[in-house]
Amino acid sequence: MRNCKGYVYLEMIAAFSVCLFLVLAILPILEELLTHRKDIAVRTEAHHLLYERLTAFMEGEIQAVGQEIIYKKRSYELVWKDHGDFPGMIEGCVRYEDESGNLESICDAAKK
């Protein structure tokens, strides 16, 4: 080794600090990304259930009665109400709890 004079340890500590900072900065972003990824799957299931029920209602297969739906071990609440702005329309809403515990709601309207 040529004339290092103790700077190796200082450089090693600085490099370790930079690596540690990068890891600690990336971990929260990664955790949020994984949570949003799970939320997208739950939201997609809620959309699927809503449009399945709206289609069944328009075809006369089901009545506009609120119900709780258990799908893949998750609870979804289907709520029907008259659409105030458009007569002759009914609004169906699916309420569910996302991965972070917040209540979310997806609504759409169909002809009576």
PDB file of N, CA and C in Angstrom:
ATOM      1  N   MET A   1       0.848  -1.181   0.000  1.00  0.00           N
ATOM      2  CA  MET A   1       0.000   0.000   0.000  1.00  0.00           C
ATOM      3  C   MET A   1       0.884   1.230   0.000  1.00  0.00           C
ATOM      4  N   ARG A   2       0.437   2.170  -0.698  1.00  0.00           N
ATOM      5  CA  ARG A   2       1.225   3.397  -0.751  1.00  0.00           C
ATOM      6  C   ARG A   2       0.597   4.468   0.128  1.00  0.00           C
ATOM      7  N   ASN A   3       1.252   5.183   0.798  1.00  0.00           N
ATOM      8  CA  ASN A   3       0.996   6.366   1.595  1.00  0.00           C
ATOM      9  C   ASN A   3      -0.497   6.682   1.813  1.00  0.00           C
ATOM     10  N   CYS A   4      -1.221   5.838   2.561  1.00  0.00           N
ATOM     11  CA  CYS A   4      -2.652   6.043   2.787  1.00  0.00           C
ATOM     12  C   CYS A   4      -2.910   6.992   3.954  1.00  0.00           C
ATOM     13  N   LYS A   5      -2.141   6.891   4.983  1.00  0.00           N
ATOM     14  CA  LYS A   5      -2.202   7.761   6.165  1.00  0.00           C
ATOM     15  C   LYS A   5      -3.589   7.806   6.815  1.00  0.00           C
ATOM     16  N   GLY A   6      -4.304   6.679   6.887  1.00  0.00           N
ATOM     17  CA  GLY A   6      -5.540   6.604   7.654  1.00  0.00           C
ATOM     18  C   GLY A   6      -6.800   7.069   6.954  1.00  0.00           C
ATOM     19  N   TYR A   7      -6.722   7.480   5.714  1.00  0.00           N
ATOM     20  CA  TYR A   7      -7.920   7.941   5.013  1.00  0.00           C
ATOM     21  C   TYR A   7      -8.820   6.793   4.579  1.00  0.00           C
ATOM     22  N   VAL A   8      -8.337   5.578   4.596  1.00  0.00           N
ATOM     23  CA  VAL A   8      -9.137   4.427   4.188  1.00  0.00           C
ATOM     24  C   VAL A   8     -10.351   4.278   5.099  1.00  0.00           C
ATOM     25  N   TYR A   9     -10.173   4.388   6.388  1.00  0.00           N
ATOM     26  CA  TYR A   9     -11.282   4.243   7.329  1.00  0.00           C
ATOM     27  C   TYR A   9     -12.283   5.383   7.178  1.00  0.00           C
ATOM     28  N   LEU A  10     -11.805   6.575   6.988  1.00  0.00           N
ATOM     29  CA  LEU A  10     -12.688   7.721   6.799  1.00  0.00           C
ATOM     30  C   LEU A  10     -13.511   7.568   5.516  1.00  0.00           C
ATOM     31  N   GLU A  11     -12.871   7.135   4.445  1.00  0.00           N
ATOM     32  CA  GLU A  11     -13.581   6.915   3.182  1.00  0.00           C
ATOM     33  C   GLU A  11     -14.575   5.763   3.304  1.00  0.00           C
ATOM     34  N   MET A  12     -14.195   4.724   4.048  1.00  0.00           N
ATOM     35  CA  MET A  12     -15.083   3.591   4.241  1.00  0.00           C
ATOM     36  C   MET A  12     -16.321   4.010   5.049  1.00  0.00           C
ATOM     37  N   ILE A  13     -16.139   4.803   6.076  1.00  0.00           N
ATOM     38  CA  ILE A  13     -17.266   5.285   6.876  1.00  0.00           C
ATOM     39  C   ILE A  13     -18.159   6.194   6.036  1.00  0.00           C
ATOM     40  N   ALA A  14     -17.567   7.047   5.209  1.00  0.00           N
ATOM     41  CA  ALA A  14     -18.353   7.928   4.343  1.00  0.00           C
ATOM     42  C   ALA A  14     -19.150   7.111   3.324  1.00  0.00           C
ATOM     43  N   ALA A  15     -18.541   6.118   2.721  1.00  0.00           N
ATOM     44  CA  ALA A  15     -19.239   5.276   1.747  1.00  0.00           C
ATOM     45  C   ALA A  15     -20.367   4.490   2.414  1.00  0.00           C
ATOM     46  N   PHE A  16     -20.118   3.973   3.609  1.00  0.00           N
ATOM     47  CA  PHE A  16     -21.146   3.251   4.352  1.00  0.00           C
ATOM     48  C   PHE A  16     -22.308   4.179   4.700  1.00  0.00           C
ATOM     49  N   SER A  17     -22.004   5.403   5.086  1.00  0.00           N
ATOM     50  CA  SER A  17     -23.047   6.377   5.422  1.00  0.00           C
ATOM     51  C   SER A  17     -23.907   6.698   4.205  1.00  0.00           C
ATOM     52  N   VAL A  18     -23.286   6.863   3.057  1.00  0.00           N
ATOM     53  CA  VAL A  18     -24.039   7.142   1.833  1.00  0.00           C
ATOM     54  C   VAL A  18     -24.928   5.954   1.477  1.00  0.00           C
ATOM     55  N   CYS A  19     -24.407   4.747   1.575  1.00  0.00           N
ATOM     56  CA  CYS A  19     -25.201   3.543   1.281  1.00  0.00           C
ATOM     57  C   CYS A  19     -26.365   3.411   2.258  1.00  0.00           C
ATOM     58  N   LEU A  20     -26.114   3.656   3.532  1.00  0.00           N
ATOM     59  CA  LEU A  20     -27.159   3.579   4.546  1.00  0.00           C
ATOM     60  C   LEU A  20     -28.244   4.625   4.283  1.00  0.00           C
ATOM     61  N   PHE A  21     -27.843   5.829   3.920  1.00  0.00           N
ATOM     62  CA  PHE A  21     -28.801   6.886   3.596  1.00  0.00           C
ATOM     63  C   PHE A  21     -29.670   6.484   2.402  1.00  0.00           C
ATOM     64  N   LEU A  22     -29.067   5.922   1.375  1.00  0.00           N
ATOM     65  CA  LEU A  22     -29.825   5.501   0.194  1.00  0.00           C
ATOM     66  C   LEU A  22     -30.831   4.401   0.532  1.00  0.00           C
ATOM     67  N   VAL A  23     -30.410   3.439   1.329  1.00  0.00           N
ATOM     68  CA  VAL A  23     -31.309   2.345   1.713  1.00  0.00           C
ATOM     69  C   VAL A  23     -32.471   2.884   2.543  1.00  0.00           C
ATOM     70  N   LEU A  24     -32.173   3.770   3.498  1.00  0.00           N
ATOM     71  CA  LEU A  24     -33.233   4.320   4.343  1.00  0.00           C
ATOM     72  C   LEU A  24     -34.161   5.250   3.563  1.00  0.00           C
ATOM     73  N   ALA A  25     -33.689   5.827   2.490  1.00  0.00           N
ATOM     74  CA  ALA A  25     -34.544   6.670   1.653  1.00  0.00           C
ATOM     75  C   ALA A  25     -35.421   5.828   0.736  1.00  0.00           C
ATOM     76  N   ILE A  26     -34.959   4.677   0.311  1.00  0.00           N
ATOM     77  CA  ILE A  26     -35.700   3.843  -0.638  1.00  0.00           C
ATOM     78  C   ILE A  26     -36.741   2.962   0.056  1.00  0.00           C
ATOM     79  N   LEU A  27     -36.497   2.522   1.280  1.00  0.00           N
ATOM     80  CA  LEU A  27     -37.418   1.604   1.961  1.00  0.00           C
ATOM     81  C   LEU A  27     -38.837   2.162   2.121  1.00  0.00           C
ATOM     82  N   PRO A  28     -39.039   3.401   2.569  1.00  0.00           N
ATOM     83  CA  PRO A  28     -40.424   3.900   2.663  1.00  0.00           C
ATOM     84  C   PRO A  28     -41.121   3.979   1.305  1.00  0.00           C
ATOM     85  N   ILE A  29     -40.379   4.321   0.277  1.00  0.00           N
ATOM     86  CA  ILE A  29     -40.954   4.380  -1.064  1.00  0.00           C
ATOM     87  C   ILE A  29     -41.372   2.984  -1.509  1.00  0.00           C
ATOM     88  N   LEU A  30     -40.561   1.997  -1.236  1.00  0.00           N
ATOM     89  CA  LEU A  30     -40.874   0.621  -1.600  1.00  0.00           C
ATOM     90  C   LEU A  30     -42.097   0.114  -0.841  1.00  0.00           C
ATOM     91  N   GLU A  31     -42.191   0.443   0.447  1.00  0.00           N
ATOM     92  CA  GLU A  31     -43.340   0.027   1.244  1.00  0.00           C
ATOM     93  C   GLU A  31     -44.631   0.657   0.715  1.00  0.00           C
ATOM     94  N   GLU A  32     -44.583   1.936   0.373  1.00  0.00           N
ATOM     95  CA  GLU A  32     -45.759   2.605  -0.174  1.00  0.00           C
ATOM     96  C   GLU A  32     -46.151   2.014  -1.526  1.00  0.00           C
ATOM     97  N   LEU A  33     -45.176   1.681  -2.324  1.00  0.00           N
ATOM     98  CA  LEU A  33     -45.425   1.074  -3.630  1.00  0.00           C
ATOM     99  C   LEU A  33     -46.130  -0.273  -3.481  1.00  0.00           C
ATOM    100  N   LEU A  34     -45.685  -1.086  -2.535  1.00  0.00           N
ATOM    101  CA  LEU A  34     -46.312  -2.390  -2.317  1.00  0.00           C
ATOM    102  C   LEU A  34     -47.735  -2.246  -1.787  1.00  0.00           C
ATOM    103  N   THR A  35     -47.965  -1.250  -0.922  1.00  0.00           N
ATOM    104  CA  THR A  35     -49.313  -1.008  -0.408  1.00  0.00           C
ATOM    105  C   THR A  35     -50.244  -0.578  -1.530  1.00  0.00           C
ATOM    106  N   HIS A  36     -49.777   0.329  -2.388  1.00  0.00           N
ATOM    107  CA  HIS A  36     -50.606   0.771  -3.512  1.00  0.00           C
ATOM    108  C   HIS A  36     -50.868  -0.369  -4.492  1.00  0.00           C
ATOM    109  N   ARG A  37     -49.934  -1.261  -4.613  1.00  0.00           N
ATOM    110  CA  ARG A  37     -50.122  -2.413  -5.500  1.00  0.00           C
ATOM    111  C   ARG A  37     -51.262  -3.297  -4.995  1.00  0.00           C
ATOM    112  N   LYS A  38     -51.324  -3.501  -3.677  1.00  0.00           N
ATOM    113  CA  LYS A  38     -52.423  -4.274  -3.103  1.00  0.00           C
ATOM    114  C   LYS A  38     -53.741  -3.522  -3.239  1.00  0.00           C
ATOM    115  N   ASP A  39     -53.706  -2.184  -3.062  1.00  0.00           N
ATOM    116  CA  ASP A  39     -54.916  -1.379  -3.199  1.00  0.00           C
ATOM    117  C   ASP A  39     -55.488  -1.460  -4.609  1.00  0.00           C
ATOM    118  N   ILE A  40     -54.625  -1.518  -5.600  1.00  0.00           N
ATOM    119  CA  ILE A  40     -55.094  -1.601  -6.986  1.00  0.00           C
ATOM    120  C   ILE A  40     -55.859  -2.901  -7.216  1.00  0.00           C
ATOM    121  N   ALA A  41     -55.368  -3.990  -6.640  1.00  0.00           N
ATOM    122  CA  ALA A  41     -56.063  -5.274  -6.787  1.00  0.00           C
ATOM    123  C   ALA A  41     -57.438  -5.226  -6.120  1.00  0.00           C
ATOM    124  N   VAL A  42     -57.529  -4.632  -4.942  1.00  0.00           N
ATOM    125  CA  VAL A  42     -58.809  -4.532  -4.234  1.00  0.00           C
ATOM    126  C   VAL A  42     -59.761  -3.615  -4.998  1.00  0.00           C
ATOM    127  N   ARG A  43     -59.253  -2.503  -5.518  1.00  0.00           N
ATOM    128  CA  ARG A  43     -60.080  -1.570  -6.289  1.00  0.00           C
ATOM    129  C   ARG A  43     -60.605  -2.240  -7.564  1.00  0.00           C
ATOM    130  N   THR A  44     -59.772  -3.039  -8.198  1.00  0.00           N
ATOM    131  CA  THR A  44     -60.198  -3.756  -9.402  1.00  0.00           C
ATOM    132  C   THR A  44     -61.316  -4.743  -9.080  1.00  0.00           C
ATOM    133  N   GLU A  45     -61.198  -5.444  -7.961  1.00  0.00           N
ATOM    134  CA  GLU A  45     -62.256  -6.366  -7.540  1.00  0.00           C
ATOM    135  C   GLU A  45     -63.554  -5.611  -7.265  1.00  0.00           C
ATOM    136  N   ALA A  46     -63.450  -4.432  -6.632  1.00  0.00           N
ATOM    137  CA  ALA A  46     -64.644  -3.633  -6.339  1.00  0.00           C
ATOM    138  C   ALA A  46     -65.314  -3.167  -7.633  1.00  0.00           C
ATOM    139  N   HIS A  47     -64.523  -2.715  -8.601  1.00  0.00           N
ATOM    140  CA  HIS A  47     -65.076  -2.320  -9.901  1.00  0.00           C
ATOM    141  C   HIS A  47     -65.773  -3.505 -10.568  1.00  0.00           C
ATOM    142  N   HIS A  48     -65.147  -4.657 -10.525  1.00  0.00           N
ATOM    143  CA  HIS A  48     -65.724  -5.855 -11.140  1.00  0.00           C
ATOM    144  C   HIS A  48     -67.072  -6.194 -10.497  1.00  0.00           C
ATOM    145  N   LEU A  49     -67.121  -6.169  -9.160  1.00  0.00           N
ATOM    146  CA  LEU A  49     -68.373  -6.480  -8.470  1.00  0.00           C
ATOM    147  C   LEU A  49     -69.454  -5.456  -8.795  1.00  0.00           C
ATOM    148  N   LEU A  50     -69.088  -4.174  -8.834  1.00  0.00           N
ATOM    149  CA  LEU A  50     -70.070  -3.127  -9.120  1.00  0.00           C
ATOM    150  C   LEU A  50     -70.666  -3.305 -10.511  1.00  0.00           C
ATOM    151  N   TYR A  51     -69.832  -3.475 -11.510  1.00  0.00           N
ATOM    152  CA  TYR A  51     -70.348  -3.587 -12.871  1.00  0.00           C
ATOM    153  C   TYR A  51     -71.078  -4.900 -13.101  1.00  0.00           C
ATOM    154  N   GLU A  52     -70.688  -5.935 -12.382  1.00  0.00           N
ATOM    155  CA  GLU A  52     -71.418  -7.203 -12.463  1.00  0.00           C
ATOM    156  C   GLU A  52     -72.830  -7.029 -11.916  1.00  0.00           C
ATOM    157  N   ARG A  53     -72.966  -6.331 -10.787  1.00  0.00           N
ATOM    158  CA  ARG A  53     -74.291  -6.117 -10.176  1.00  0.00           C
ATOM    159  C   ARG A  53     -75.127  -5.125 -10.989  1.00  0.00           C
ATOM    160  N   LEU A  54     -74.490  -4.083 -11.531  1.00  0.00           N
ATOM    161  CA  LEU A  54     -75.237  -3.135 -12.367  1.00  0.00           C
ATOM    162  C   LEU A  54     -75.778  -3.821 -13.622  1.00  0.00           C
ATOM    163  N   THR A  55     -74.975  -4.660 -14.231  1.00  0.00           N
ATOM    164  CA  THR A  55     -75.418  -5.396 -15.418  1.00  0.00           C
ATOM    165  C   THR A  55     -76.559  -6.346 -15.066  1.00  0.00           C
ATOM    166  N   ALA A  56     -76.437  -7.044 -13.947  1.00  0.00           N
ATOM    167  CA  ALA A  56     -77.499  -7.958 -13.518  1.00  0.00           C
ATOM    168  C   ALA A  56     -78.780  -7.183 -13.216  1.00  0.00           C
ATOM    169  N   PHE A  57     -78.663  -5.986 -12.638  1.00  0.00           N
ATOM    170  CA  PHE A  57     -79.849  -5.168 -12.360  1.00  0.00           C
ATOM    171  C   PHE A  57     -80.520  -4.724 -13.654  1.00  0.00           C
ATOM    172  N   MET A  58     -79.745  -4.259 -14.624  1.00  0.00           N
ATOM    173  CA  MET A  58     -80.321  -3.788 -15.891  1.00  0.00           C
ATOM    174  C   MET A  58     -80.977  -4.925 -16.672  1.00  0.00           C
ATOM    175  N   GLU A  59     -80.492  -6.144 -16.498  1.00  0.00           N
ATOM    176  CA  GLU A  59     -81.086  -7.299 -17.178  1.00  0.00           C
ATOM    177  C   GLU A  59     -82.245  -7.902 -16.388  1.00  0.00           C
ATOM    178  N   GLY A  60     -82.545  -7.342 -15.211  1.00  0.00           N
ATOM    179  CA  GLY A  60     -83.669  -7.798 -14.408  1.00  0.00           C
ATOM    180  C   GLY A  60     -83.385  -9.022 -13.568  1.00  0.00           C
ATOM    181  N   GLU A  61     -82.141  -9.384 -13.404  1.00  0.00           N
ATOM    182  CA  GLU A  61     -81.797 -10.584 -12.635  1.00  0.00           C
ATOM    183  C   GLU A  61     -81.824 -10.343 -11.129  1.00  0.00           C
ATOM    184  N   ILE A  62     -81.537  -9.119 -10.697  1.00  0.00           N
ATOM    185  CA  ILE A  62     -81.539  -8.804  -9.266  1.00  0.00           C
ATOM    186  C   ILE A  62     -82.325  -7.523  -9.032  1.00  0.00           C
ATOM    187  N   GLN A  63     -82.741  -7.309  -7.790  1.00  0.00           N
ATOM    188  CA  GLN A  63     -83.429  -6.091  -7.382  1.00  0.00           C
ATOM    189  C   GLN A  63     -82.420  -5.128  -6.764  1.00  0.00           C
ATOM    190  N   ALA A  64     -82.812  -3.859  -6.710  1.00  0.00           N
ATOM    191  CA  ALA A  64     -81.934  -2.832  -6.139  1.00  0.00           C
ATOM    192  C   ALA A  64     -82.046  -2.843  -4.619  1.00  0.00           C
ATOM    193  N   VAL A  65     -81.468  -3.848  -4.014  1.00  0.00           N
ATOM    194  CA  VAL A  65     -81.482  -4.008  -2.565  1.00  0.00           C
ATOM    195  C   VAL A  65     -80.037  -4.039  -2.085  1.00  0.00           C
ATOM    196  N   GLY A  66     -79.753  -3.242  -1.067  1.00  0.00           N
ATOM    197  CA  GLY A  66     -78.397  -3.219  -0.518  1.00  0.00           C
ATOM    198  C   GLY A  66     -78.018  -4.571   0.060  1.00  0.00           C
ATOM    199  N   GLN A  67     -76.765  -4.900  -0.063  1.00  0.00           N
ATOM    200  CA  GLN A  67     -76.303  -6.184   0.457  1.00  0.00           C
ATOM    201  C   GLN A  67     -74.808  -6.122   0.751  1.00  0.00           C
ATOM    202  N   GLU A  68     -74.384  -7.047   1.571  1.00  0.00           N
ATOM    203  CA  GLU A  68     -72.955  -7.178   1.856  1.00  0.00           C
ATOM    204  C   GLU A  68     -72.436  -8.386   1.083  1.00  0.00           C
ATOM    205  N   ILE A  69     -71.339  -8.179   0.374  1.00  0.00           N
ATOM    206  CA  ILE A  69     -70.771  -9.226  -0.469  1.00  0.00           C
ATOM    207  C   ILE A  69     -69.409  -9.604   0.096  1.00  0.00           C
ATOM    208  N   ILE A  70     -69.206 -10.887   0.329  1.00  0.00           N
ATOM    209  CA  ILE A  70     -67.903 -11.381   0.757  1.00  0.00           C
ATOM    210  C   ILE A  70     -67.246 -12.007  -0.467  1.00  0.00           C
ATOM    211  N   TYR A  71     -66.110 -11.449  -0.862  1.00  0.00           N
ATOM    212  CA  TYR A  71     -65.410 -11.933  -2.051  1.00  0.00           C
ATOM    213  C   TYR A  71     -63.926 -12.004  -1.729  1.00  0.00           C
ATOM    214  N   LYS A  72     -63.355 -13.184  -1.842  1.00  0.00           N
ATOM    215  CA  LYS A  72     -61.946 -13.422  -1.526  1.00  0.00           C
ATOM    216  C   LYS A  72     -61.580 -12.917  -0.128  1.00  0.00           C
ATOM    217  N   LYS A  73     -62.407 -13.293   0.847  1.00  0.00           N
ATOM    218  CA  LYS A  73     -62.207 -12.974   2.260  1.00  0.00           C
ATOM    219  C   LYS A  73     -62.207 -11.471   2.546  1.00  0.00           C
ATOM    220  N   ARG A  74     -62.836 -10.695   1.683  1.00  0.00           N
ATOM    221  CA  ARG A  74     -62.925  -9.249   1.873  1.00  0.00           C
ATOM    222  C   ARG A  74     -64.397  -8.857   1.770  1.00  0.00           C
ATOM    223  N   SER A  75     -64.805  -7.905   2.595  1.00  0.00           N
ATOM    224  CA  SER A  75     -66.194  -7.490   2.646  1.00  0.00           C
ATOM    225  C   SER A  75     -66.412  -6.240   1.788  1.00  0.00           C
ATOM    226  N   TYR A  76     -67.425  -6.298   0.935  1.00  0.00           N
ATOM    227  CA  TYR A  76     -67.838  -5.172   0.099  1.00  0.00           C
ATOM    228  C   TYR A  76     -69.309  -4.906   0.390  1.00  0.00           C
ATOM    229  N   GLU A  77     -69.676  -3.652   0.521  1.00  0.00           N
ATOM    230  CA  GLU A  77     -71.068  -3.296   0.774  1.00  0.00           C
ATOM    231  C   GLU A  77     -71.645  -2.633  -0.474  1.00  0.00           C
ATOM    232  N   LEU A  78     -72.718  -3.208  -1.000  1.00  0.00           N
ATOM    233  CA  LEU A  78     -73.390  -2.668  -2.179  1.00  0.00           C
ATOM    234  C   LEU A  78     -74.588  -1.857  -1.717  1.00  0.00           C
ATOM    235  N   VAL A  79     -74.645  -0.585  -2.125  1.00  0.00           N
ATOM    236  CA  VAL A  79     -75.711   0.335  -1.726  1.00  0.00           C
ATOM    237  C   VAL A  79     -76.344   0.910  -2.987  1.00  0.00           C
ATOM    238  N   TRP A  80     -77.670   0.953  -3.011  1.00  0.00           N
ATOM    239  CA  TRP A  80     -78.408   1.512  -4.145  1.00  0.00           C
ATOM    240  C   TRP A  80     -79.106   2.784  -3.696  1.00  0.00           C
ATOM    241  N   LYS A  81     -79.160   3.787  -4.568  1.00  0.00           N
ATOM    242  CA  LYS A  81     -79.930   5.001  -4.284  1.00  0.00           C
ATOM    243  C   LYS A  81     -80.341   5.645  -5.602  1.00  0.00           C
ATOM    244  N   ASP A  82     -81.431   6.421  -5.544  1.00  0.00           N
ATOM    245  CA  ASP A  82     -81.884   7.127  -6.745  1.00  0.00           C
ATOM    246  C   ASP A  82     -80.881   8.208  -7.098  1.00  0.00           C
ATOM    247  N   HIS A  83     -80.628   8.331  -8.383  1.00  0.00           N
ATOM    248  CA  HIS A  83     -79.698   9.355  -8.866  1.00  0.00           C
ATOM    249  C   HIS A  83     -80.487  10.656  -8.972  1.00  0.00           C
ATOM    250  N   GLY A  84     -80.186  11.630  -8.133  1.00  0.00           N
ATOM    251  CA  GLY A  84     -80.958  12.864  -8.054  1.00  0.00           C
ATOM    252  C   GLY A  84     -80.905  13.721  -9.300  1.00  0.00           C
ATOM    253  N   ASP A  85     -79.802  13.753  -9.988  1.00  0.00           N
ATOM    254  CA  ASP A  85     -79.644  14.634 -11.148  1.00  0.00           C
ATOM    255  C   ASP A  85     -80.324  14.098 -12.401  1.00  0.00           C
ATOM    256  N   PHE A  86     -80.467  12.798 -12.498  1.00  0.00           N
ATOM    257  CA  PHE A  86     -81.017  12.187 -13.703  1.00  0.00           C
ATOM    258  C   PHE A  86     -82.191  11.277 -13.331  1.00  0.00           C
ATOM    259  N   PRO A  87     -83.432  11.718 -13.636  1.00  0.00           N
ATOM    260  CA  PRO A  87     -84.574  10.851 -13.341  1.00  0.00           C
ATOM    261  C   PRO A  87     -84.527   9.586 -14.205  1.00  0.00           C
ATOM    262  N   GLY A  88     -84.997   8.510 -13.652  1.00  0.00           N
ATOM    263  CA  GLY A  88     -84.986   7.244 -14.376  1.00  0.00           C
ATOM    264  C   GLY A  88     -83.672   6.493 -14.243  1.00  0.00           C
ATOM    265  N   MET A  89     -82.755   7.023 -13.451  1.00  0.00           N
ATOM    266  CA  MET A  89     -81.456   6.372 -13.234  1.00  0.00           C
ATOM    267  C   MET A  89     -81.341   5.983 -11.762  1.00  0.00           C
ATOM    268  N   ILE A  90     -80.631   4.932 -11.524  1.00  0.00           N
ATOM    269  CA  ILE A  90     -80.340   4.503 -10.159  1.00  0.00           C
ATOM    270  C   ILE A  90     -78.830   4.371 -10.026  1.00  0.00           C
ATOM    271  N   GLU A  91     -78.340   4.731  -8.858  1.00  0.00           N
ATOM    272  CA  GLU A  91     -76.893   4.707  -8.630  1.00  0.00           C
ATOM    273  C   GLU A  91     -76.540   3.549  -7.696  1.00  0.00           C
ATOM    274  N   GLY A  92     -75.573   2.774  -8.111  1.00  0.00           N
ATOM    275  CA  GLY A  92     -75.062   1.691  -7.285  1.00  0.00           C
ATOM    276  C   GLY A  92     -73.666   2.043  -6.798  1.00  0.00           C
ATOM    277  N   CYS A  93     -73.417   1.824  -5.518  1.00  0.00           N
ATOM    278  CA  CYS A  93     -72.106   2.130  -4.937  1.00  0.00           C
ATOM    279  C   CYS A  93     -71.571   0.900  -4.208  1.00  0.00           C
ATOM    280  N   VAL A  94     -70.299   0.663  -4.355  1.00  0.00           N
ATOM    281  CA  VAL A  94     -69.625  -0.397  -3.619  1.00  0.00           C
ATOM    282  C   VAL A  94     -68.665   0.272  -2.650  1.00  0.00           C
ATOM    283  N   ARG A  95     -68.817  -0.051  -1.375  1.00  0.00           N
ATOM    284  CA  ARG A  95     -67.936   0.484  -0.337  1.00  0.00           C
ATOM    285  C   ARG A  95     -67.064  -0.646   0.181  1.00  0.00           C
ATOM    286  N   TYR A  96     -65.808  -0.317   0.405  1.00  0.00           N
ATOM    287  CA  TYR A  96     -64.860  -1.313   0.888  1.00  0.00           C
ATOM    288  C   TYR A  96     -63.755  -0.618   1.668  1.00  0.00           C
ATOM    289  N   GLU A  97     -63.002  -1.414   2.394  1.00  0.00           N
ATOM    290  CA  GLU A  97     -61.871  -0.900   3.170  1.00  0.00           C
ATOM    291  C   GLU A  97     -60.587  -1.286   2.451  1.00  0.00           C
ATOM    292  N   ASP A  98     -59.736  -0.295   2.181  1.00  0.00           N
ATOM    293  CA  ASP A  98     -58.487  -0.585   1.473  1.00  0.00           C
ATOM    294  C   ASP A  98     -57.427  -1.101   2.445  1.00  0.00           C
ATOM    295  N   GLU A  99     -56.234  -1.348   1.941  1.00  0.00           N
ATOM    296  CA  GLU A  99     -55.165  -1.951   2.740  1.00  0.00           C
ATOM    297  C   GLU A  99     -54.720  -1.079   3.910  1.00  0.00           C
ATOM    298  N   SER A 100     -54.853   0.234   3.774  1.00  0.00           N
ATOM    299  CA  SER A 100     -54.431   1.123   4.855  1.00  0.00           C
ATOM    300  C   SER A 100     -55.563   1.408   5.836  1.00  0.00           C
ATOM    301  N   GLY A 101     -56.732   0.809   5.638  1.00  0.00           N
ATOM    302  CA  GLY A 101     -57.836   0.947   6.578  1.00  0.00           C
ATOM    303  C   GLY A 101     -58.809   2.066   6.244  1.00  0.00           C
ATOM    304  N   ASN A 102     -58.618   2.766   5.144  1.00  0.00           N
ATOM    305  CA  ASN A 102     -59.523   3.842   4.743  1.00  0.00           C
ATOM    306  C   ASN A 102     -60.733   3.264   4.021  1.00  0.00           C
ATOM    307  N   LEU A 103     -61.897   3.868   4.260  1.00  0.00           N
ATOM    308  CA  LEU A 103     -63.104   3.444   3.559  1.00  0.00           C
ATOM    309  C   LEU A 103     -63.142   4.115   2.193  1.00  0.00           C
ATOM    310  N   GLU A 104     -63.295   3.319   1.160  1.00  0.00           N
ATOM    311  CA  GLU A 104     -63.353   3.813  -0.214  1.00  0.00           C
ATOM    312  C   GLU A 104     -64.728   3.479  -0.782  1.00  0.00           C
ATOM    313  N   SER A 105     -65.149   4.256  -1.755  1.00  0.00           N
ATOM    314  CA  SER A 105     -66.441   4.035  -2.388  1.00  0.00           C
ATOM    315  C   SER A 105     -66.317   4.253  -3.891  1.00  0.00           C
ATOM    316  N   ILE A 106     -66.936   3.357  -4.662  1.00  0.00           N
ATOM    317  CA  ILE A 106     -66.964   3.463  -6.119  1.00  0.00           C
ATOM    318  C   ILE A 106     -68.435   3.439  -6.525  1.00  0.00           C
ATOM    319  N   CYS A 107     -68.851   4.429  -7.312  1.00  0.00           N
ATOM    320  CA  CYS A 107     -70.255   4.535  -7.702  1.00  0.00           C
ATOM    321  C   CYS A 107     -70.392   4.643  -9.214  1.00  0.00           C
ATOM    322  N   ASP A 108     -71.532   4.162  -9.708  1.00  0.00           N
ATOM    323  CA  ASP A 108     -71.885   4.323 -11.111  1.00  0.00           C
ATOM    324  C   ASP A 108     -73.405   4.216 -11.217  1.00  0.00           C
ATOM    325  N   ALA A 109     -73.954   4.713 -12.309  1.00  0.00           N
ATOM    326  CA  ALA A 109     -75.400   4.755 -12.482  1.00  0.00           C
ATOM    327  C   ALA A 109     -75.842   3.820 -13.599  1.00  0.00           C
ATOM    328  N   ALA A 110     -77.113   3.414 -13.507  1.00  0.00           N
ATOM    329  CA  ALA A 110     -77.723   2.553 -14.519  1.00  0.00           C
ATOM    330  C   ALA A 110     -79.182   2.960 -14.680  1.00  0.00           C
ATOM    331  N   LYS A 111     -79.787   2.585 -15.810  1.00  0.00           N
ATOM    332  CA  LYS A 111     -81.203   2.867 -16.038  1.00  0.00           C
ATOM    333  C   LYS A 111     -82.047   1.943 -15.182  1.00  0.00           C
ATOM    334  N   LYS A 112     -83.171   2.489 -14.688  1.00  0.00           N
ATOM    335  CA  LYS A 112     -84.096   1.682 -13.885  1.00  0.00           C
ATOM    336  C   LYS A 112     -84.848   0.711 -14.759  1.00  0.00           C
TER     337      LYS A 112
END
